Short mmCIF file of C-alpha atoms in Angstrom, two decimals:
data_model
loop_
_atom_site.label_atom_id
_atom_site.label_comp_id
_atom_site.label_asym_id
_atom_site.label_seq_id
_atom_site.Cartn_x
_atom_site.Cartn_y
_atom_site.Cartn_z
CA UNK A 1177 30.80 8.89 -5.66
CA UNK A 1178 28.27 10.07 -8.21
CA UNK A 1179 28.96 9.59 -11.80
CA UNK A 1180 26.90 11.29 -14.51
CA UNK A 1181 27.53 10.29 -18.01
CA UNK A 1182 25.96 11.91 -21.15
CA UNK A 1183 22.70 12.51 -19.24
CA UNK A 1184 19.78 13.72 -21.22
CA UNK A 1185 16.27 14.06 -20.22
CA UNK A 1186 13.20 15.24 -22.42
CA UNK A 1187 9.68 15.88 -21.35
CA UNK A 1188 7.73 15.31 -24.51
CA UNK A 1189 9.48 17.58 -27.04
CA UNK A 1190 11.00 19.75 -24.60
CA UNK A 1191 14.64 19.09 -23.66
CA UNK A 1192 15.29 19.66 -19.98
CA UNK A 1193 18.77 18.41 -19.70
CA UNK A 1194 21.18 17.60 -22.57
CA UNK A 1195 24.65 15.76 -22.37
CA UNK A 1196 25.42 16.34 -18.76
CA UNK A 1197 28.88 14.86 -17.65
CA UNK A 1198 29.72 15.34 -13.93
CA UNK A 1199 31.48 13.43 -11.22
CA UNK A 1200 30.99 14.20 -7.58
CA UNK A 1201 33.63 12.52 -5.04
CA UNK A 1202 32.14 11.12 -1.93
CA UNK A 1203 31.90 13.79 0.80
CA UNK A 1204 31.94 16.93 -1.55
CA UNK A 1205 29.34 19.67 -1.28
CA UNK A 1206 28.30 20.80 -4.83
CA UNK A 1207 25.86 23.62 -5.41
CA UNK A 1208 24.13 23.68 -8.76
CA UNK A 1209 23.14 27.15 -9.74
CA UNK A 1210 20.91 28.26 -12.60
CA UNK A 1211 17.82 30.36 -13.53
CA UNK A 1212 14.35 29.01 -13.42
CA UNK A 1213 13.93 26.29 -16.13
CA UNK A 1214 17.67 25.54 -16.57
CA UNK A 1215 17.14 21.96 -15.48
CA UNK A 1216 18.26 21.99 -11.68
CA UNK A 1217 15.31 20.12 -10.43
CA UNK A 1218 15.46 17.63 -13.26
CA UNK A 1219 19.02 16.94 -12.49
CA UNK A 1220 18.30 16.50 -8.82
CA UNK A 1221 15.41 14.08 -9.53
CA UNK A 1222 17.37 12.06 -11.95
CA UNK A 1223 20.16 11.80 -9.19
CA UNK A 1224 17.63 10.58 -6.74
CA UNK A 1225 16.21 8.07 -9.27
CA UNK A 1226 12.76 9.78 -9.35
CA UNK A 1227 13.24 10.36 -13.02
CA UNK A 1228 14.60 8.07 -15.59
CA UNK A 1229 17.22 9.46 -18.00
CA UNK A 1230 16.17 9.69 -21.77
CA UNK A 1231 19.62 8.81 -22.42
CA UNK A 1232 22.84 8.53 -20.54
CA UNK A 1233 23.20 7.24 -16.91
CA UNK A 1234 23.52 8.24 -13.26
CA UNK A 1235 25.43 6.00 -10.83
CA UNK A 1236 25.71 6.32 -7.17
CA UNK A 1237 28.69 4.29 -5.82
CA UNK A 1238 28.54 2.34 -9.06
CA UNK A 1239 24.83 1.49 -8.97
CA UNK A 1240 21.57 3.05 -10.20
CA UNK A 1241 20.22 5.47 -7.59
CA UNK A 1242 17.06 3.38 -6.93
CA UNK A 1243 19.35 0.59 -5.61
CA UNK A 1244 20.81 3.08 -3.07
CA UNK A 1245 17.60 4.26 -1.78
CA UNK A 1246 18.30 3.55 1.84
CA UNK A 1247 21.33 5.64 1.89
CA UNK A 1248 19.91 8.65 -0.03
CA UNK A 1249 18.16 11.62 1.23
CA UNK A 1250 15.97 14.01 -0.71
CA UNK A 1251 14.39 17.41 0.04
CA UNK A 1252 12.56 18.96 -2.83
CA UNK A 1253 9.79 21.59 -3.50
CA UNK A 1254 7.27 19.07 -2.16
CA UNK A 1255 7.35 18.14 1.44
CA UNK A 1256 6.20 14.60 1.02
CA UNK A 1257 4.27 14.83 4.37
CA UNK A 1258 0.80 13.68 5.18
CA UNK A 1259 -1.43 16.57 6.19
CA UNK A 1260 -3.72 14.85 8.59
CA UNK A 1261 -0.95 13.09 10.45
CA UNK A 1262 0.97 14.82 13.23
CA UNK A 1263 4.61 15.93 12.82
CA UNK A 1264 5.72 12.85 14.89
CA UNK A 1265 3.55 10.47 13.15
CA UNK A 1266 4.88 11.49 9.85
CA UNK A 1267 8.46 11.13 10.94
CA UNK A 1268 8.01 7.77 12.77
CA UNK A 1269 6.35 6.51 9.50
CA UNK A 1270 9.38 7.50 7.54
CA UNK A 1271 11.73 6.26 10.16
CA UNK A 1272 10.24 2.82 10.06
CA UNK A 1273 10.06 2.74 6.35
CA UNK A 1274 13.94 3.46 6.27
CA UNK A 1275 14.45 0.67 9.02
CA UNK A 1276 15.54 3.21 11.64
CA UNK A 1277 13.98 3.64 15.12
CA UNK A 1278 11.52 6.29 16.34
CA UNK A 1279 14.30 7.85 18.51
CA UNK A 1280 16.03 8.95 15.23
CA UNK A 1281 12.75 10.74 14.32
CA UNK A 1282 12.83 12.58 17.67
CA UNK A 1283 16.42 13.50 17.21
CA UNK A 1284 15.91 14.95 13.67
CA UNK A 1285 12.98 16.83 14.80
CA UNK A 1286 14.96 18.40 17.67
CA UNK A 1287 17.71 19.19 15.29
CA UNK A 1288 15.42 21.32 13.05
CA UNK A 1289 14.03 23.01 16.02
CA UNK A 1290 10.55 21.68 15.62
CA UNK A 1291 10.22 19.58 18.71
CA UNK A 1292 7.57 22.00 20.14
CA UNK A 1293 5.35 21.12 17.32
CA UNK A 1294 5.71 17.29 17.51
CA UNK A 1295 1.91 16.87 18.15
CA UNK A 1296 0.66 19.36 15.53
CA UNK A 1297 -0.99 18.09 12.51
CA UNK A 1298 1.08 18.91 9.41
CA UNK A 1299 -1.74 20.83 7.69
CA UNK A 1300 -1.72 23.43 10.57
CA UNK A 1301 2.03 24.37 10.06
CA UNK A 1302 3.28 27.23 8.08
CA UNK A 1303 5.25 26.72 4.86
CA UNK A 1304 8.61 27.43 6.70
CA UNK A 1305 7.73 25.03 9.54
CA UNK A 1306 6.70 22.24 6.99
CA UNK A 1307 9.95 22.83 5.22
CA UNK A 1308 11.81 22.26 8.41
CA UNK A 1309 9.93 18.90 9.20
CA UNK A 1310 10.51 17.91 5.64
CA UNK A 1311 14.25 18.31 6.32
CA UNK A 1312 14.00 16.20 9.31
CA UNK A 1313 12.29 13.56 7.29
CA UNK A 1314 15.02 13.80 4.65
CA UNK A 1315 17.88 13.25 7.17
CA UNK A 1316 16.43 11.07 9.85
CA UNK A 1317 18.15 7.97 8.39
CA UNK A 1318 21.36 9.82 8.21
CA UNK A 1319 21.98 9.52 4.41
CA UNK A 1320 25.39 9.36 2.93
CA UNK A 1321 24.04 11.26 -0.20
CA UNK A 1322 21.71 14.14 0.49
CA UNK A 1323 20.05 15.88 -2.54
CA UNK A 1324 18.25 19.11 -1.92
CA UNK A 1325 16.34 21.44 -4.23
CA UNK A 1326 15.79 25.09 -3.29
CA UNK A 1327 16.27 24.52 0.41
CA UNK A 1328 16.20 28.25 1.30
CA UNK A 1329 12.83 29.02 -0.12
CA UNK A 1330 10.20 29.57 2.39
CA UNK A 1331 12.62 29.82 5.36
CA UNK A 1332 13.02 32.84 7.52
CA UNK A 1333 16.48 34.35 7.95
CA UNK A 1334 17.28 32.39 11.23
CA UNK A 1335 16.23 29.05 9.72
CA UNK A 1336 18.01 29.71 6.53
CA UNK A 1337 21.18 30.57 8.38
CA UNK A 1338 21.01 27.37 10.48
CA UNK A 1339 20.33 25.26 7.31
CA UNK A 1340 23.88 24.47 6.22
CA UNK A 1341 24.76 22.94 9.62
CA UNK A 1342 21.79 20.62 9.27
CA UNK A 1343 22.62 19.60 5.75
CA UNK A 1344 26.33 19.01 6.06
CA UNK A 1345 28.11 16.35 8.06
CA UNK A 1346 31.48 14.68 7.66
CA UNK A 1347 31.70 12.27 4.79
CA UNK A 1348 28.29 13.09 3.49
CA UNK A 1349 28.00 13.97 -0.24
CA UNK A 1350 25.66 17.01 -0.51
CA UNK A 1351 24.14 18.41 -3.73
CA UNK A 1352 22.07 21.61 -3.46
CA UNK A 1353 20.19 23.16 -6.22
CA UNK A 1354 19.41 26.80 -5.74
CA UNK A 1355 19.26 30.22 -7.38
CA UNK A 1356 20.21 31.87 -4.09
CA UNK A 1357 23.73 32.71 -5.09
CA UNK A 1358 24.87 34.19 -1.90
CA UNK A 1359 23.74 31.44 0.38
CA UNK A 1360 24.66 28.62 -2.09
CA UNK A 1361 28.25 30.04 -2.34
CA UNK A 1362 28.55 29.98 1.46
CA UNK A 1363 28.23 26.19 1.59
CA UNK A 1364 29.64 25.25 -1.71
CA UNK A 1365 33.00 23.27 -2.20
CA UNK A 1366 32.34 23.23 -5.91
CA UNK A 1367 29.92 25.25 -8.02
CA UNK A 1368 28.10 23.95 -11.14
CA UNK A 1369 26.16 26.38 -13.28
CA UNK A 1370 23.31 25.02 -15.52
CA UNK A 1371 21.91 27.08 -18.37
CA UNK A 1372 19.25 25.72 -20.83
CA UNK A 1373 19.88 22.11 -19.70
CA UNK A 1374 23.65 22.21 -20.07
CA UNK A 1375 26.49 22.75 -17.82
CA UNK A 1376 27.92 26.13 -18.63
CA UNK A 1377 30.50 26.18 -15.88
CA UNK A 1378 31.91 23.60 -13.35
CA UNK B 537 11.51 -4.04 9.21
CA UNK B 538 10.34 -6.48 6.59
CA UNK B 539 7.84 -5.54 3.67
CA UNK B 540 4.85 -7.21 5.31
CA UNK B 541 5.26 -4.91 8.25
CA UNK B 542 5.78 -1.96 5.95
CA UNK B 543 2.56 -2.76 4.33
CA UNK B 544 0.60 -2.78 7.57
CA UNK B 545 2.42 0.49 8.48
CA UNK B 546 1.30 2.06 5.13
CA UNK B 547 -2.31 0.81 5.52
CA UNK B 548 -2.33 2.18 9.01
CA UNK B 549 -1.05 5.51 7.74
CA UNK B 550 -3.89 5.75 5.37
CA UNK B 551 -6.59 4.69 8.01
CA UNK B 552 -5.35 7.14 10.56
CA UNK B 553 -5.36 9.91 8.13
CA UNK B 554 -8.81 8.99 6.93
CA UNK B 555 -10.05 8.80 10.66
CA UNK B 556 -9.16 12.46 10.95
CA UNK B 557 -9.86 13.86 7.51
CA UNK B 558 -13.10 11.87 6.73
CA UNK B 559 -12.60 12.35 3.04
CA UNK B 560 -13.18 8.85 1.76
CA UNK B 561 -15.55 6.65 3.83
CA UNK B 562 -18.30 9.12 4.34
CA UNK B 563 -18.73 10.01 0.73
CA UNK B 564 -18.58 6.30 -0.13
CA UNK B 565 -21.28 5.36 2.43
CA UNK B 566 -23.54 8.32 1.37
CA UNK B 567 -23.38 7.43 -2.20
CA UNK B 568 -24.05 3.79 -1.56
CA UNK B 569 -27.07 4.66 0.47
CA UNK B 570 -28.45 6.98 -2.10
CA UNK B 571 -28.04 4.21 -4.86
CA UNK B 572 -29.77 1.56 -2.68
CA UNK B 573 -32.59 3.96 -2.09
CA UNK B 574 -32.84 4.77 -5.77
CA UNK B 575 -32.83 1.08 -6.68
CA UNK B 576 -35.61 0.45 -3.98
CA UNK B 577 -37.89 2.77 -5.99
CA UNK B 578 -37.80 0.28 -8.97
CA UNK B 579 -38.36 -2.78 -6.69
CA UNK B 580 -41.87 -4.16 -6.46
CA UNK B 581 -43.26 -3.60 -2.85
CA UNK B 582 -43.26 -6.76 -0.76
CA UNK B 583 -41.07 -8.53 -3.42
CA UNK B 584 -38.42 -9.24 -0.84
CA UNK B 585 -40.45 -11.56 1.20
CA UNK B 586 -42.66 -12.93 -1.67
CA UNK B 587 -42.51 -16.60 -2.32
CA UNK B 588 -39.64 -17.34 -4.82
CA UNK B 589 -39.52 -16.51 -7.58
CA UNK B 590 -41.73 -13.60 -6.55
CA UNK B 591 -42.81 -10.85 -8.77
CA UNK B 592 -41.01 -10.65 -12.05
CA UNK B 593 -39.13 -7.55 -13.14
CA UNK B 594 -38.70 -7.95 -16.91
CA UNK B 595 -37.52 -11.44 -17.37
CA UNK B 596 -35.84 -11.69 -14.03
CA UNK B 597 -37.09 -12.62 -10.65
CA UNK B 598 -37.16 -9.70 -8.25
CA UNK B 599 -35.05 -11.38 -5.53
CA UNK B 600 -32.36 -12.08 -8.16
CA UNK B 601 -32.49 -8.53 -9.16
CA UNK B 602 -31.97 -7.37 -5.59
CA UNK B 603 -28.65 -9.15 -5.42
CA UNK B 604 -27.56 -7.10 -8.56
CA UNK B 605 -28.79 -3.87 -7.07
CA UNK B 606 -26.62 -4.51 -3.95
CA UNK B 607 -23.55 -5.20 -5.63
CA UNK B 608 -23.88 -2.44 -8.32
CA UNK B 609 -24.37 -0.02 -5.40
CA UNK B 610 -21.30 -1.21 -3.60
CA UNK B 611 -19.16 -1.07 -6.76
CA UNK B 612 -20.15 2.55 -7.78
CA UNK B 613 -19.67 3.79 -4.03
CA UNK B 614 -16.41 1.91 -3.87
CA UNK B 615 -14.96 3.63 -6.92
CA UNK B 616 -15.39 7.08 -5.07
CA UNK B 617 -13.00 5.69 -2.28
CA UNK B 618 -10.50 4.10 -4.67
CA UNK B 619 -9.93 7.40 -6.55
CA UNK B 620 -9.64 9.49 -3.37
CA UNK B 621 -7.31 7.02 -1.73
CA UNK B 622 -5.02 7.00 -4.73
CA UNK B 623 -5.10 10.79 -5.02
CA UNK B 624 -3.59 11.24 -1.46
CA UNK B 625 -0.35 10.10 -2.83
CA UNK B 626 -0.62 12.02 -6.11
CA UNK B 627 -1.29 15.43 -4.31
CA UNK B 628 2.11 16.87 -3.23
CA UNK B 629 3.82 14.21 -5.16
CA UNK B 630 3.78 12.14 -1.91
CA UNK B 631 4.17 8.97 -3.76
CA UNK B 632 7.80 10.10 -4.47
CA UNK B 633 8.51 10.22 -0.86
CA UNK B 634 7.37 6.60 -0.61
CA UNK B 635 9.32 5.60 -3.69
CA UNK B 636 12.66 7.17 -2.14
CA UNK B 637 12.34 4.81 0.76
CA UNK B 638 13.58 1.35 0.73
CA UNK B 639 10.20 -0.23 0.45
CA UNK B 640 9.22 -2.81 -2.20
CA UNK B 641 6.77 -1.35 -4.60
CA UNK B 642 4.58 -4.47 -4.09
CA UNK B 643 4.28 -3.53 -0.29
CA UNK B 644 3.22 -0.08 -1.37
CA UNK B 645 0.60 -1.63 -3.54
CA UNK B 646 -0.49 -4.06 -0.80
CA UNK B 647 -0.73 -1.16 1.81
CA UNK B 648 -2.94 0.92 -0.40
CA UNK B 649 -5.01 -2.22 -1.24
CA UNK B 650 -5.42 -3.28 2.43
CA UNK B 651 -6.74 0.36 3.27
CA UNK B 652 -9.25 -0.08 0.37
CA UNK B 653 -10.19 -3.39 1.67
CA UNK B 654 -10.98 -1.78 4.99
CA UNK B 655 -12.96 0.95 3.42
CA UNK B 656 -15.13 -1.61 1.43
CA UNK B 657 -16.04 -3.41 4.82
CA UNK B 658 -16.95 -0.08 6.33
CA UNK B 659 -19.20 0.53 3.45
CA UNK B 660 -20.80 -2.97 3.64
CA UNK B 661 -21.25 -2.88 7.48
CA UNK B 662 -23.61 0.06 6.89
CA UNK B 663 -25.04 -0.91 3.40
CA UNK B 664 -26.05 -4.52 4.19
CA UNK B 665 -28.47 -3.66 7.01
CA UNK B 666 -29.89 -0.79 4.87
CA UNK B 667 -30.31 -3.15 2.03
CA UNK B 668 -32.08 -5.81 4.19
CA UNK B 669 -34.38 -2.95 5.51
CA UNK B 670 -35.16 -1.18 2.18
CA UNK B 671 -35.53 -4.51 0.14
CA UNK B 672 -37.35 -6.09 2.92
CA UNK B 673 -35.44 -9.39 2.26
CA UNK B 674 -35.18 -12.00 5.04
CA UNK B 675 -31.91 -11.38 6.98
CA UNK B 676 -31.60 -15.12 7.66
CA UNK B 677 -31.31 -15.90 3.98
CA UNK B 678 -28.56 -13.25 3.61
CA UNK B 679 -26.38 -13.71 6.59
CA UNK B 680 -23.79 -15.16 7.02
CA UNK B 681 -23.45 -16.25 3.31
CA UNK B 682 -23.13 -12.68 2.07
CA UNK B 683 -20.13 -12.00 4.39
CA UNK B 684 -18.24 -14.78 2.66
CA UNK B 685 -19.30 -13.42 -0.84
CA UNK B 686 -18.11 -9.91 0.35
CA UNK B 687 -14.77 -11.38 1.52
CA UNK B 688 -14.04 -12.75 -1.78
CA UNK B 689 -15.36 -9.73 -3.65
CA UNK B 690 -13.44 -7.08 -1.36
CA UNK B 691 -10.05 -8.86 -1.95
CA UNK B 692 -10.37 -8.61 -5.79
CA UNK B 693 -12.16 -5.22 -5.87
CA UNK B 694 -9.58 -3.52 -3.46
CA UNK B 695 -6.77 -4.82 -5.45
CA UNK B 696 -8.19 -3.69 -8.88
CA UNK B 697 -9.27 -0.40 -7.46
CA UNK B 698 -5.79 0.28 -6.15
CA UNK B 699 -4.17 -0.65 -9.32
CA UNK B 700 -6.55 1.19 -11.67
CA UNK B 701 -6.86 4.11 -9.13
CA UNK B 702 -3.13 4.59 -9.23
CA UNK B 703 -2.94 4.20 -13.04
CA UNK B 704 -5.76 6.85 -13.52
CA UNK B 705 -3.92 9.46 -11.37
CA UNK B 706 -1.39 10.23 -14.07
CA UNK B 707 -3.65 10.84 -16.97
CA UNK B 708 -6.06 13.64 -17.80
CA UNK B 709 -9.80 13.13 -16.97
CA UNK B 710 -8.87 10.70 -14.26
CA UNK B 711 -12.35 10.45 -13.10
CA UNK B 712 -13.55 9.01 -16.39
CA UNK B 713 -10.56 6.82 -17.00
CA UNK B 714 -10.76 4.88 -13.76
CA UNK B 715 -14.17 3.25 -14.30
CA UNK B 716 -13.42 2.65 -17.87
CA UNK B 717 -10.51 0.67 -16.84
CA UNK B 718 -11.91 -0.92 -13.77
CA UNK B 719 -15.29 -2.03 -14.85
CA UNK B 720 -14.39 -4.43 -17.77
CA UNK B 721 -11.80 -6.05 -15.60
CA UNK B 722 -14.01 -6.73 -12.64
CA UNK B 723 -16.82 -8.35 -14.49
CA UNK B 724 -16.18 -11.78 -13.07
CA UNK B 725 -16.26 -10.43 -9.57
CA UNK B 726 -19.57 -8.57 -10.13
CA UNK B 727 -21.13 -11.37 -12.07
CA UNK B 728 -20.15 -14.00 -9.40
CA UNK B 729 -21.24 -11.67 -6.55
CA UNK B 730 -24.62 -11.21 -8.05
CA UNK B 731 -25.18 -14.85 -8.91
CA UNK B 732 -24.06 -15.92 -5.38
CA UNK B 733 -26.24 -13.38 -3.61
CA UNK B 734 -29.21 -14.18 -5.77
CA UNK B 735 -28.75 -17.80 -4.85
CA UNK B 736 -28.74 -16.79 -1.05
CA UNK B 737 -31.88 -14.64 -1.60
CA UNK B 738 -33.77 -17.39 -3.49
CA UNK B 739 -32.97 -19.89 -0.55
CA UNK B 740 -30.73 -22.08 -2.63
CA UNK B 741 -27.66 -21.26 -0.59
CA UNK B 742 -24.18 -21.36 -1.60
CA UNK B 743 -23.65 -25.14 -1.52
CA UNK B 744 -24.13 -25.66 -5.28
CA UNK B 745 -22.17 -22.44 -6.29
CA UNK B 746 -18.59 -23.70 -5.87
CA UNK B 747 -17.53 -22.87 -9.43
CA UNK B 748 -18.36 -19.04 -8.83
CA UNK B 749 -16.11 -19.15 -5.87
CA UNK B 750 -13.35 -20.76 -7.71
CA UNK B 751 -13.65 -18.13 -10.45
CA UNK B 752 -13.72 -15.29 -8.13
CA UNK B 753 -10.90 -16.73 -6.10
CA UNK B 754 -8.73 -17.12 -9.16
CA UNK B 755 -9.63 -13.64 -10.16
CA UNK B 756 -8.39 -12.44 -6.73
CA UNK B 757 -5.19 -14.17 -6.93
CA UNK B 758 -4.52 -12.88 -10.53
CA UNK B 759 -5.36 -9.29 -9.82
CA UNK B 760 -3.34 -9.28 -6.50
CA UNK B 761 -0.32 -10.75 -8.33
CA UNK B 762 -0.66 -8.30 -11.38
CA UNK B 763 -1.11 -5.42 -9.03
CA UNK B 764 2.06 -6.33 -7.10
CA UNK B 765 4.14 -6.57 -10.06
CA UNK B 766 2.64 -3.62 -12.22
CA UNK B 767 2.29 -1.01 -9.42
CA UNK B 768 5.93 -0.04 -9.59
CA UNK B 769 5.80 0.64 -13.37
CA UNK B 770 2.57 2.73 -12.93
CA UNK B 771 3.68 4.89 -10.26
CA UNK B 772 7.20 5.50 -11.38
CA UNK B 773 6.91 8.63 -13.57
#
C-alpha cells in the first residue's frame, strides 16, 4: 500500500506539488493524468524516493520508498541505460544490482520483444527501442510496485498497445503518469487528475 | 550479491564502457604528455643525470623540481578523467537508476573510485617512462620506489576525485568548481608525493621518509571514509 500524506514539494520558489493526500491499495492500477507542469513527474519521483518531500511523507508498505528499493520498479523519461554497453550488458548489470540472475534479464528482454537486439550497443538503438529496453530494466526484478512516467511516448502503435500487458501483473501496484487519456483510461482502475500541483479529482 | 561484489561490478561497468568509448583515458594521457613536455622546456639540459644537487632552478635543485613536475602533470591530467567519469552518471540521470537499486551508496562511491584508480594507473604507466625519457633521470633511482608512491597517491587521489567530481556535477560551472574543491584538499598527497619522488631522484631513497607515508596513508583512509559516507548526500538530489 502507498500512503501519501500532506505531500508538498518546492523547487526553489516554484511549488510543484501542494498538500497531496492519496492512498493506493496493494495491487491497484492508478493512472495520474494532468497537463505538462501539473506535477506528475514530481509525484512519481517522490513515490520512488528519488526526490525528498519539502513537507509531508510518502510511505510504501509503511516504510519510506528508499527502504523498499529492491521491490520497486521505475520507468521515467530517462532510460538509465549506458550507451556504450550492449543491451544484454546493461540488463545483466541491473539484474546483478537487484540480486537476481542473468536469466531474468533474458526473460525481460524477450518479454519486451527486444531479444534480437541483445548484442546491440544501446547508443545504436532508436528512442522506441531504448524505451522498451528500459522497460525490461524496470521489471526484470519483478517489482511489487511499478512507477511509470509517460510510458507511451516514443513507442509505435504496436508497442504502445502491448505495453499494458507488460506493466500489469497480479498483485502488482502500478502507478502510471501520462497525458495520453485514451491509453491511460484503458489500463486504469482508478484515475487521479493533477492540476497545478494539486489533486483536482480522484 | 554483497556490496563488495557490486562495487567491482560498477567499476567493471565503467571500465568496459571506457574501453569502447575512449572518452576518459586518451584525453588524460594526452594532456599529461603535453604537460610533461611543457615542463621539460623549463628543465636545464642534462640536469636529470647531473651530480646531486645538480643545476639549481631558483632556490631548488633541479632533480627536486622534476618530482614536482611529474606529480603536477599527473594531477592536472587526472582531473580531466575524474570529471568525465562523474559526468557519465549525471548524463541521462543515470545516477537515479543506480540509486533506485538496492546498492549501498558507499559501494557506488567505491565502484566509481576504483575505476578512477585504474585510470590513474593507465596514465602513470605511460607517463612514467616518458618522464624518465624527457627529464633524462636515471630509471634505477625512480623504480620501484615511485610505484609505491603512486599506489599511495592513487588511492587518495581517486577517492577525492570521485567525491568532488560527483559534488561538482550538480552545480553551475562544474569545470571550475571541481579543481577549486579538490586542490586544497589534496595538498598533503601532492606535497608528500613530490617530497618522496625528490628523495628518490636525489638518491636518498624512501628509507627515511616514513612520516610522509604515514601522512599520506592517513589522508587516504580519511578521504575514503568521508567519501563512503558523504557520497549518498551528494548524489541524492
